Coordinates of C-alpha atoms in Angstrom, one line a residue:
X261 CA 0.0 0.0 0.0
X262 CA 1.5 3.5 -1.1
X263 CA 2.2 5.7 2.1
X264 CA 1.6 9.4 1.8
X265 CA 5.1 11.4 1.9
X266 CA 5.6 12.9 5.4
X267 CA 6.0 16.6 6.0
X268 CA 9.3 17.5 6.2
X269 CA 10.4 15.0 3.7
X270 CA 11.6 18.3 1.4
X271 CA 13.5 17.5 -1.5
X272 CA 13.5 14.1 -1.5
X273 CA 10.3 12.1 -3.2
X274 CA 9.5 8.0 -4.0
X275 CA 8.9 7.8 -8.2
X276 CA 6.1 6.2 -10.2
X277 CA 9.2 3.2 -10.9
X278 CA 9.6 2.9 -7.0
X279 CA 13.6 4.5 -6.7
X280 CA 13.9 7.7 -4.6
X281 CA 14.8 10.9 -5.9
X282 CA 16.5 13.6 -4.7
X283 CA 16.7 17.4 -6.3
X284 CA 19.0 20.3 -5.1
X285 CA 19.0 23.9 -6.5
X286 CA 22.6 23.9 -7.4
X287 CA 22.5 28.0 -8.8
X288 CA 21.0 30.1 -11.9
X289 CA 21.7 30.6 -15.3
X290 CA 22.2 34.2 -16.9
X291 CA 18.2 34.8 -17.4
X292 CA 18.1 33.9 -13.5
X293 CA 16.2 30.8 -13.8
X294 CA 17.4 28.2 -11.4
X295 CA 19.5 25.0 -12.2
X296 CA 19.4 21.8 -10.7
X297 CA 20.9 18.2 -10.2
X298 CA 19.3 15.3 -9.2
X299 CA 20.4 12.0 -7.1
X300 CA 19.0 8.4 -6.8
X301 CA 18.7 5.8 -4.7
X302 CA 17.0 2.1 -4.3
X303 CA 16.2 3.8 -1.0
X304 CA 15.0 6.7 0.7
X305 CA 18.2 6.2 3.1
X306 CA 20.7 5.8 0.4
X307 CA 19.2 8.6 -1.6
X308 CA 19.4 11.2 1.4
X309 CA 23.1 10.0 1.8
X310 CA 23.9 11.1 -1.6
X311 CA 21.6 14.5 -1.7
X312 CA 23.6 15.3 1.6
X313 CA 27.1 14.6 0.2
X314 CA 26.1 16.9 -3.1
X315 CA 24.7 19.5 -0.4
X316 CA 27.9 19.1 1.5
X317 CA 30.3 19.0 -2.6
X318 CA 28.3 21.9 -3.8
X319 CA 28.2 24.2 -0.4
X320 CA 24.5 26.0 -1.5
X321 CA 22.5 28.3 -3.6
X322 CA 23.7 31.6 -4.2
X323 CA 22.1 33.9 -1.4
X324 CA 22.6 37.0 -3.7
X325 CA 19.6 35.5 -5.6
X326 CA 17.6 36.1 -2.7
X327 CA 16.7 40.0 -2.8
X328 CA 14.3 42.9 -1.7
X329 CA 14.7 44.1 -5.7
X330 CA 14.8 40.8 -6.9
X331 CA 12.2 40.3 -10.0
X332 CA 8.9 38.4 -9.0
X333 CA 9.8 35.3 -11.9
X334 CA 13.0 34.7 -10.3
X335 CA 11.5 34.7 -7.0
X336 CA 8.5 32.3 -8.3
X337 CA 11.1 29.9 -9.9
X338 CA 13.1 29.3 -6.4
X339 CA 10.1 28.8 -5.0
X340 CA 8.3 26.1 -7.7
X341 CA 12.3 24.6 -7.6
X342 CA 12.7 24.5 -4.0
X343 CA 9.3 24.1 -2.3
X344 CA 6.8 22.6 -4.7
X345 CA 8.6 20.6 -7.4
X346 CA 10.2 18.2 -4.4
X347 CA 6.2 17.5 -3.0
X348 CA 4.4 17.2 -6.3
X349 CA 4.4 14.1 -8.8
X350 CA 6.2 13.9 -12.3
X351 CA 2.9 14.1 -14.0
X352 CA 1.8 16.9 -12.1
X353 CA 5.0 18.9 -12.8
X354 CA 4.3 19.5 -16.5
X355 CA 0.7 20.8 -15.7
X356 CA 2.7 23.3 -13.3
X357 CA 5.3 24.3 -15.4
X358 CA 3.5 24.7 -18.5
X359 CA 0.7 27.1 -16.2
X360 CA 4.4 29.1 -15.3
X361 CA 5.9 29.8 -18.2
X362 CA 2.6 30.3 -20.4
X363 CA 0.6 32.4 -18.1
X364 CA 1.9 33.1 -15.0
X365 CA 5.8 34.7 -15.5
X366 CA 5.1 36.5 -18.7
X367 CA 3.2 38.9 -16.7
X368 CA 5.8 39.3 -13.8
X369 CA 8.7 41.2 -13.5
X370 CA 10.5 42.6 -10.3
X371 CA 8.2 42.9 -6.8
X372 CA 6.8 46.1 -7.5
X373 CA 6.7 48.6 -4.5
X374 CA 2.7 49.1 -4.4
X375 CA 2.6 45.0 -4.5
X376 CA 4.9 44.9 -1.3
X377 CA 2.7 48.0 0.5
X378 CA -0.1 46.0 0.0
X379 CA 1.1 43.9 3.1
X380 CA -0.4 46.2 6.3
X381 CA 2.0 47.4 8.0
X382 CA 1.2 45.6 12.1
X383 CA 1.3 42.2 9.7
X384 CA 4.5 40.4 9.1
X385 CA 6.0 37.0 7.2
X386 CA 6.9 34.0 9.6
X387 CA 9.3 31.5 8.1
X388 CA 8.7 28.2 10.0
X389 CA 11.2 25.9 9.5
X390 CA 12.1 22.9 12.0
X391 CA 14.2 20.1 10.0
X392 CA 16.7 21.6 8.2
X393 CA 20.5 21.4 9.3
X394 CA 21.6 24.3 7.4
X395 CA 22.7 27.0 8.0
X396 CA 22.6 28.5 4.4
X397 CA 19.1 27.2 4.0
X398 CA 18.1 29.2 6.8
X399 CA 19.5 32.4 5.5
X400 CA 18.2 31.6 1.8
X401 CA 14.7 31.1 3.0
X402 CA 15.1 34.5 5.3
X403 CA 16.0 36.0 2.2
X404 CA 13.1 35.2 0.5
X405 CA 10.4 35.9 3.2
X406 CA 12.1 39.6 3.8
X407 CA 12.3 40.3 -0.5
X408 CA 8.7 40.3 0.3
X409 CA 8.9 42.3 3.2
X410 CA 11.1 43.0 5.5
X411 CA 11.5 42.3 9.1
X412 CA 10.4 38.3 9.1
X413 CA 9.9 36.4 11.6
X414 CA 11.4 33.4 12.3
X415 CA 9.5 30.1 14.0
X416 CA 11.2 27.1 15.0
X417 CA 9.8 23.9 16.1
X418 CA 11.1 21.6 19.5
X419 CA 10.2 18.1 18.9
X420 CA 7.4 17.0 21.3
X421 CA 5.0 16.2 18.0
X422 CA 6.5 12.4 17.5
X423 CA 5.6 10.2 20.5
X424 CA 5.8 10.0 24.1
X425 CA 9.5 11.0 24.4
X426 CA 11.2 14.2 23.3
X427 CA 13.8 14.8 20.6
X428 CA 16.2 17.6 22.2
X429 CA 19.4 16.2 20.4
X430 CA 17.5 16.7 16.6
X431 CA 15.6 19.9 18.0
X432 CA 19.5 21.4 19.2
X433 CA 21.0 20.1 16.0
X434 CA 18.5 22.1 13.9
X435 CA 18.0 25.2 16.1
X436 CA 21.1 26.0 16.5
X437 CA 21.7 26.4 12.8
X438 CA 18.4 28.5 12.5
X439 CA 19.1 30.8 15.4
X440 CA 23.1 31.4 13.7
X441 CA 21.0 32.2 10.9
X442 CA 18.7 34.7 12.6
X443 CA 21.8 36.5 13.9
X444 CA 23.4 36.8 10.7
X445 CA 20.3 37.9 9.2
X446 CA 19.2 40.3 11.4
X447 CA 16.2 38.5 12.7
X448 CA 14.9 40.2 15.6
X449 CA 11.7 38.0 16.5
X450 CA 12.0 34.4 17.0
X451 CA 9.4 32.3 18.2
X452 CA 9.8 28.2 18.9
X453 CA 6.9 25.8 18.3
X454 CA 5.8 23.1 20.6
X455 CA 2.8 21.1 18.8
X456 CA 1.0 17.4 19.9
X457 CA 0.3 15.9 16.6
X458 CA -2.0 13.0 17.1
X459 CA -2.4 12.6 21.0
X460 CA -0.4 15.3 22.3
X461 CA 1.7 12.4 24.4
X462 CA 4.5 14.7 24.7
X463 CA 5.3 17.0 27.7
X464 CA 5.9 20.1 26.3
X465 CA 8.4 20.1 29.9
X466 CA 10.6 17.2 28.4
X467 CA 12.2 19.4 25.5
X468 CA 13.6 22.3 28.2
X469 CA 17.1 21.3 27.1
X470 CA 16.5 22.6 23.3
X471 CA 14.4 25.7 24.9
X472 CA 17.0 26.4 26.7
X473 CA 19.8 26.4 24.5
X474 CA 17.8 28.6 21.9
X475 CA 17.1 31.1 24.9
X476 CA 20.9 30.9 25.7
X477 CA 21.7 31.7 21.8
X478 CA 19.2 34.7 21.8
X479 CA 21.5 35.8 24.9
X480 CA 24.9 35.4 22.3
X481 CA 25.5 32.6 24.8
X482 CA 27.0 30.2 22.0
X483 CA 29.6 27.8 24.3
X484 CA 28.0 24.6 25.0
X485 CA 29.7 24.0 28.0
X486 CA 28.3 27.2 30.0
X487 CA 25.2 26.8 28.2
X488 CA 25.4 23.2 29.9
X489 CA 26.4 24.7 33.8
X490 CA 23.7 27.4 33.2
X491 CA 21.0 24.8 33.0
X492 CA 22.3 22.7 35.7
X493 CA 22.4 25.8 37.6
X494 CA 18.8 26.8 36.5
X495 CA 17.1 23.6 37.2
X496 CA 19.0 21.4 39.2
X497 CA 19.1 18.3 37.1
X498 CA 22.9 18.2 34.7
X499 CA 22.2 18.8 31.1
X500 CA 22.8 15.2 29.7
X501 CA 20.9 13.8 32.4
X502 CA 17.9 16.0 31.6
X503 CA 18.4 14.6 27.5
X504 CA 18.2 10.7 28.8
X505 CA 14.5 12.0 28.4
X506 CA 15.5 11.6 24.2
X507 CA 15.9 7.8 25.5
X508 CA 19.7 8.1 25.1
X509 CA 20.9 4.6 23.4
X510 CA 17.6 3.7 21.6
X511 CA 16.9 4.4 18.2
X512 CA 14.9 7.3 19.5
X513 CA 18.0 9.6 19.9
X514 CA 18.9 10.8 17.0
X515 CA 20.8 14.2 15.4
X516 CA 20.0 13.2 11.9
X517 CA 16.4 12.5 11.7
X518 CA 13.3 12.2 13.7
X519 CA 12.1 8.1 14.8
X520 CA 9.7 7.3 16.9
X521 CA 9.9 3.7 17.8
X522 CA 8.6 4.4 21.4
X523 CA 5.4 5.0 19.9
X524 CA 4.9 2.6 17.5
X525 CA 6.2 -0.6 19.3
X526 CA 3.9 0.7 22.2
X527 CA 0.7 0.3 20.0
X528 CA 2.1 -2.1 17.0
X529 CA 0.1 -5.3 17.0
X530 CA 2.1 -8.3 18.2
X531 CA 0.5 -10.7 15.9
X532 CA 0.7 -8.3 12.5
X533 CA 4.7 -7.7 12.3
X534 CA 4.5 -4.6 10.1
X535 CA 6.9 -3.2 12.3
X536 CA 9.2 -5.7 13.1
X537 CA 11.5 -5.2 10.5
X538 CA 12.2 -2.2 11.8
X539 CA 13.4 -3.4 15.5
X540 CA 17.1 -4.9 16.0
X541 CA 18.4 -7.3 17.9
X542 CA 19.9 -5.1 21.0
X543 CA 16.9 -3.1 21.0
X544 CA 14.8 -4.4 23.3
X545 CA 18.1 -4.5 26.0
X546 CA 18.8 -0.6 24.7
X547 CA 15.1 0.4 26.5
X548 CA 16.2 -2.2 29.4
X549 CA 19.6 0.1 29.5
X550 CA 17.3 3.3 29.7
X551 CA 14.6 2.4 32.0
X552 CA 17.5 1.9 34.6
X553 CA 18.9 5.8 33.6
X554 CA 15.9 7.1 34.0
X555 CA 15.3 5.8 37.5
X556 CA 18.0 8.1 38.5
X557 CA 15.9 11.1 38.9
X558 CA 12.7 9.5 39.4
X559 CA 12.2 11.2 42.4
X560 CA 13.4 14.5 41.4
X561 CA 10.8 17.1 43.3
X562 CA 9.8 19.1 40.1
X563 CA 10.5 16.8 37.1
X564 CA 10.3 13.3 38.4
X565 CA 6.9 12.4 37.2
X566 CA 8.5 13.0 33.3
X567 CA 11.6 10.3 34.3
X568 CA 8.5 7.8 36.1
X569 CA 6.6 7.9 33.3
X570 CA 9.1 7.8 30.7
X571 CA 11.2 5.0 33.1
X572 CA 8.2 2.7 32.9
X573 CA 7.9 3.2 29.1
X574 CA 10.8 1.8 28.6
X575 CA 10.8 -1.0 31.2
X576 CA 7.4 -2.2 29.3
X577 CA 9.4 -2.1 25.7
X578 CA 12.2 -4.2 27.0
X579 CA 9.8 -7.0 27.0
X580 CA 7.5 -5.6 24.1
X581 CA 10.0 -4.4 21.6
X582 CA 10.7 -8.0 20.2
X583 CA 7.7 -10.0 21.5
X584 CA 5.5 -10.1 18.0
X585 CA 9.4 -11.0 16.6
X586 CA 9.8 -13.8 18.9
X587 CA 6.1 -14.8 18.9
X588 CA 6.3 -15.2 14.8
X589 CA 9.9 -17.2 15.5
X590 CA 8.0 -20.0 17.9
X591 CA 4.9 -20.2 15.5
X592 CA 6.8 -20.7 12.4
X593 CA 9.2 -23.1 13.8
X594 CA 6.3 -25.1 15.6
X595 CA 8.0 -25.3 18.9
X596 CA 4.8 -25.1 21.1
X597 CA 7.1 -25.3 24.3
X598 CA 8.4 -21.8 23.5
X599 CA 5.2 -20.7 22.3
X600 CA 4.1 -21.5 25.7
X601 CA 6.9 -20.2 27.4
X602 CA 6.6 -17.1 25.7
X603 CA 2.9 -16.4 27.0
X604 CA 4.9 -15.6 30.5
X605 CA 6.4 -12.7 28.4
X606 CA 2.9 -11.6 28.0
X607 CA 2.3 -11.5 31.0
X608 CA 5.0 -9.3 32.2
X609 CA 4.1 -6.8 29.3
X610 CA 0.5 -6.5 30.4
X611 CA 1.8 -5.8 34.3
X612 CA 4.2 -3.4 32.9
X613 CA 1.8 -1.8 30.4
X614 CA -0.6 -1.3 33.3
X615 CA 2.4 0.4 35.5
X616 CA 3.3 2.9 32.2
X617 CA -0.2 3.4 32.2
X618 CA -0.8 4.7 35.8
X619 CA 2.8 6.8 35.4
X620 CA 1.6 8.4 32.5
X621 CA -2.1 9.0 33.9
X622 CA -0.1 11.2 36.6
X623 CA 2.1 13.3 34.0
X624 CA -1.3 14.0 32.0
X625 CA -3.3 15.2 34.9
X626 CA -0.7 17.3 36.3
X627 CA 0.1 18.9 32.9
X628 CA -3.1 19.0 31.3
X629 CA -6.9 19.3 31.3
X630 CA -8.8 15.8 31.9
X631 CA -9.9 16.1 28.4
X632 CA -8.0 14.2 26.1
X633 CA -7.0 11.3 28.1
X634 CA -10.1 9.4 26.9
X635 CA -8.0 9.2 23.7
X636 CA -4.8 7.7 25.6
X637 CA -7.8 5.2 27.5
X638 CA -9.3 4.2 24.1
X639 CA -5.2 3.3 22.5
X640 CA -3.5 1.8 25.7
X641 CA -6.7 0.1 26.9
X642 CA -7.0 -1.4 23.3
X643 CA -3.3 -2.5 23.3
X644 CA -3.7 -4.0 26.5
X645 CA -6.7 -5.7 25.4
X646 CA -5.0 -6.8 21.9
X647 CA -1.9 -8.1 24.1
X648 CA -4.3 -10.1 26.2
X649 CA -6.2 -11.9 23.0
X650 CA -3.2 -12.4 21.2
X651 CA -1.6 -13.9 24.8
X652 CA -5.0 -16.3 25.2
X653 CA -4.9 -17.5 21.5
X654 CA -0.9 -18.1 21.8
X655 CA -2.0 -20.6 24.7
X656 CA -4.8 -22.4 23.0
X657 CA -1.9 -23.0 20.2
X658 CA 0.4 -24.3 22.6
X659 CA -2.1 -26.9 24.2
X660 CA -3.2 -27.6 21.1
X661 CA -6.9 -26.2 21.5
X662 CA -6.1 -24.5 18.3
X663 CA -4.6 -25.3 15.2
X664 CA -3.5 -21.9 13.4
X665 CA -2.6 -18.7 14.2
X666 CA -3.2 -17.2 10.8
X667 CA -2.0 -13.5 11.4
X668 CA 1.0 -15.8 12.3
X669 CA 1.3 -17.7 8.5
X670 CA 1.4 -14.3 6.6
X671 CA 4.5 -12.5 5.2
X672 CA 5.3 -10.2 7.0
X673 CA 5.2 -6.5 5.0
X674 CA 7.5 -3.7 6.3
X675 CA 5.4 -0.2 7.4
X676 CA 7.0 1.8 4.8
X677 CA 7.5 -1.0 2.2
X678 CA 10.8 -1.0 2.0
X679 CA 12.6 -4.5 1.1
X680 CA 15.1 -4.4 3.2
X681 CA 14.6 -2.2 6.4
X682 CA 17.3 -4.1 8.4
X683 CA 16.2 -2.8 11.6
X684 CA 16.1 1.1 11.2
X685 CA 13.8 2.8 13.0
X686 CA 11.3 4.9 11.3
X687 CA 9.1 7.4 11.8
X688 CA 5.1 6.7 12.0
X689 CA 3.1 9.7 13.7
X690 CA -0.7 8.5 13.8
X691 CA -2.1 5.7 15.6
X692 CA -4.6 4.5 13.2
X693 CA -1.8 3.3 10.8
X694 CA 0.4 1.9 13.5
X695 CA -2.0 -0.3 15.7
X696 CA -3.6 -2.5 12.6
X697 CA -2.6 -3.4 9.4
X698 CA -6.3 -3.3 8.9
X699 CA -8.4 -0.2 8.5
X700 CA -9.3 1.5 11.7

């Protein structure tokens, strides 16, 4: 089943034959009409790789292209190049192109002045940007917003929008490019974006490392190791310790891209396996590893209740992580004594679902309006409910009250229908395509 591209996927995009492209703006010819180069990959990995290393060989777009005076075509062109062409599909790119240079740029020229007054003057541009890692792309994109009008606003995002768990060490990685970029350019308003895509499961509290540091950078404070003792100093927990939040040594903590495997093992079906090719061998040891950091600070007088719930996360995925994995390994091998044996696991992950589930009852109440948990009730109540059928039908098997497990006898199909997924994480944001390979 085809997956709609996520937000923030940029220049990168799947084609019609199934290999990945990737297009950069490489600079303009003499009418000022941009040029580009393209990369490809069997996969979306492999093609990122290579669109970073031609980012990284080429060093940019020209910013000088980028200009208060600049004509209106040339800024419509590094717009279609940049921001649309990437999103849109190669049959829809004729249409668009064809609308462009027939009818839309032969009546454009430069921004005229009575165009740009036309924006009141108590309004101004936001440029909202929360993924990219570079610098120059941040200043490019200011560009653009202030040849409009000048004065734009800049308006970052802090990860709390994937899962349960934060994602301080991408947020960091990204803001700090973005806020270099604000200096440079002059930006004098910058604002940073918290959201709660698709159950709000993330404290907005958990991310106070990356608000920090971009509060520290406004200051000109740019050292990482005083913008370290500051927050130590400010709320009484060291830095790093504070980031174990990110789930430090899971596939959660990444600088290069956002995964969210905390939220889709929680609520993956045991019995379906479309996620199980994303899980590897040490990962179910790795949340083991971080449920005993984050015990450390569990009793912490202000922020404990983030490091409870977030502790007994973990401690339920150390059991859960590789279960359906296992589960398929016993069935398919038709050794009913470990089939059995394995129905003890379920066990464990139902206790330890119910303890995550009482922890994270406590963080939403003391964070939050009641309203909005019945959504949490309705996903973990279901999962424990699934975990419990799937636990009883494993049984029957093993006693041999029942003679298939046909979710069991199926090929297993990887979430983002990759071949090969080799155990990288992902990320998979709403719940409805994570808890059932069926339509919910």
């Amino acid at each position: 089943m085809a997956k709609k591209r996520k937000a923030g996927d940029g220049l990168i995009r799947q084609r019609a034959d199934g290999r990945w492209e990737g297009r950069y703006v490489v600079g303009y010819d003499d009418h000022g009409y941009p040029k580009t180069k393209a990369v490809f990959g069997k996969s979306k990995r492999e093609c990122a790789e290579k669109l970073a290393a031609l980012k990284t060989q080429l060093g940019g777009i020209p910013s000088d292209k980028l200009r208060p005076e600049m004509r209106f075509a040339d800024w419509l062109d590094y717009w279609y190049e940049t921001h649309c062409k990437p999103n849109i599909r190669t049959s829809t790119q004729s249409g668009y192109e064809d609308r462009i240079r027939l009818h839309i740029k032969p009546e454009l020229g430069e921004i005229p002045e009575e165009v740009r007054q036309l924006v009141p003057e108590n309004i101004h541009l936001v440029y909202w940007d929360y993924f990219s890692r570079d610098r120059q792309s941040y200043e490019r994109n200011i560009d653009a917003h202030n040849a409009i009008k000048s004065g734009s606003w800049f308006a970052g995002g802090l990860w709390t929008w994937a899962g349960f768990a934060p994602h301080n060490t991408f947020s960091i990685a990204t803001m700090r490019e973005a806020m270099k970029a604000c200096h440079a350019k002059g930006v004098e308003n910058v604002v940073m974006t918290m959201w709660g895509d698709n159950g709000a499961e993330c404290s907005k509290f958990a991310v106070l490392p990356a608000l920090f540091t971009v509060s520290q950078m406004a200051q000109d404070i740019d050292d990482v190791e005083t913008i370290h003792a500051n927050f130590e100093r400010e709320f009484g927990i060291p830095f790093e310790d504070f980031r174990a939040l990110d789930l430090i040594g899971t596939q959660n903590d990444s600088a290069e891209a956002i995964y969210n495997p905390e939220k889709y093992l929680l609520y993956c079906d045991p019995f379906m396996g479309q996620f199980d090719n994303r899980v590897k061998s040490g990962d179910a040891a790795g949340y083991a590893d971080c449920a005993a950091r984050l015990s450390r600070y569990e009793s912490h007088a202000e922020y404990g209740y983030l490091f409870r719930s977030l502790r007994a996360l973990c401690a339920f995925l150390s059991v859960k992580a590789d279960l359906g994995i296992r589960t398929r390994a016993a069935y398919l091998s038709g050794d009913k004594k470990a089939a059995k044996a394995l129905c003890t696991d379920y066990d464990a992950a139902l206790e330890r679902l119910d303890a995550f589930y009482a922890a994270y009852e406590q963080q939403w109440m003391h964070e939050n309006k009641p309203q909005g948990f019945d959504v949490i009730d309705l996903r973990i109540g279901g999962q424990r409910q699934r975990l419990l059928h799937c636990r009883d039908r494993l049984l029957a098997y093993a006693e041999g009250r029942l003679d298939r497990i046909e979710e069991l006898e199926e090929p297993v199909l990887d979430c983002c229908c990759e071949e090969k997924a080799d155990g990288q994480a992902t990320r998979a944001i709403f719940w409805h395509e994570i808890a059932s390979a069926n339509v919910i």
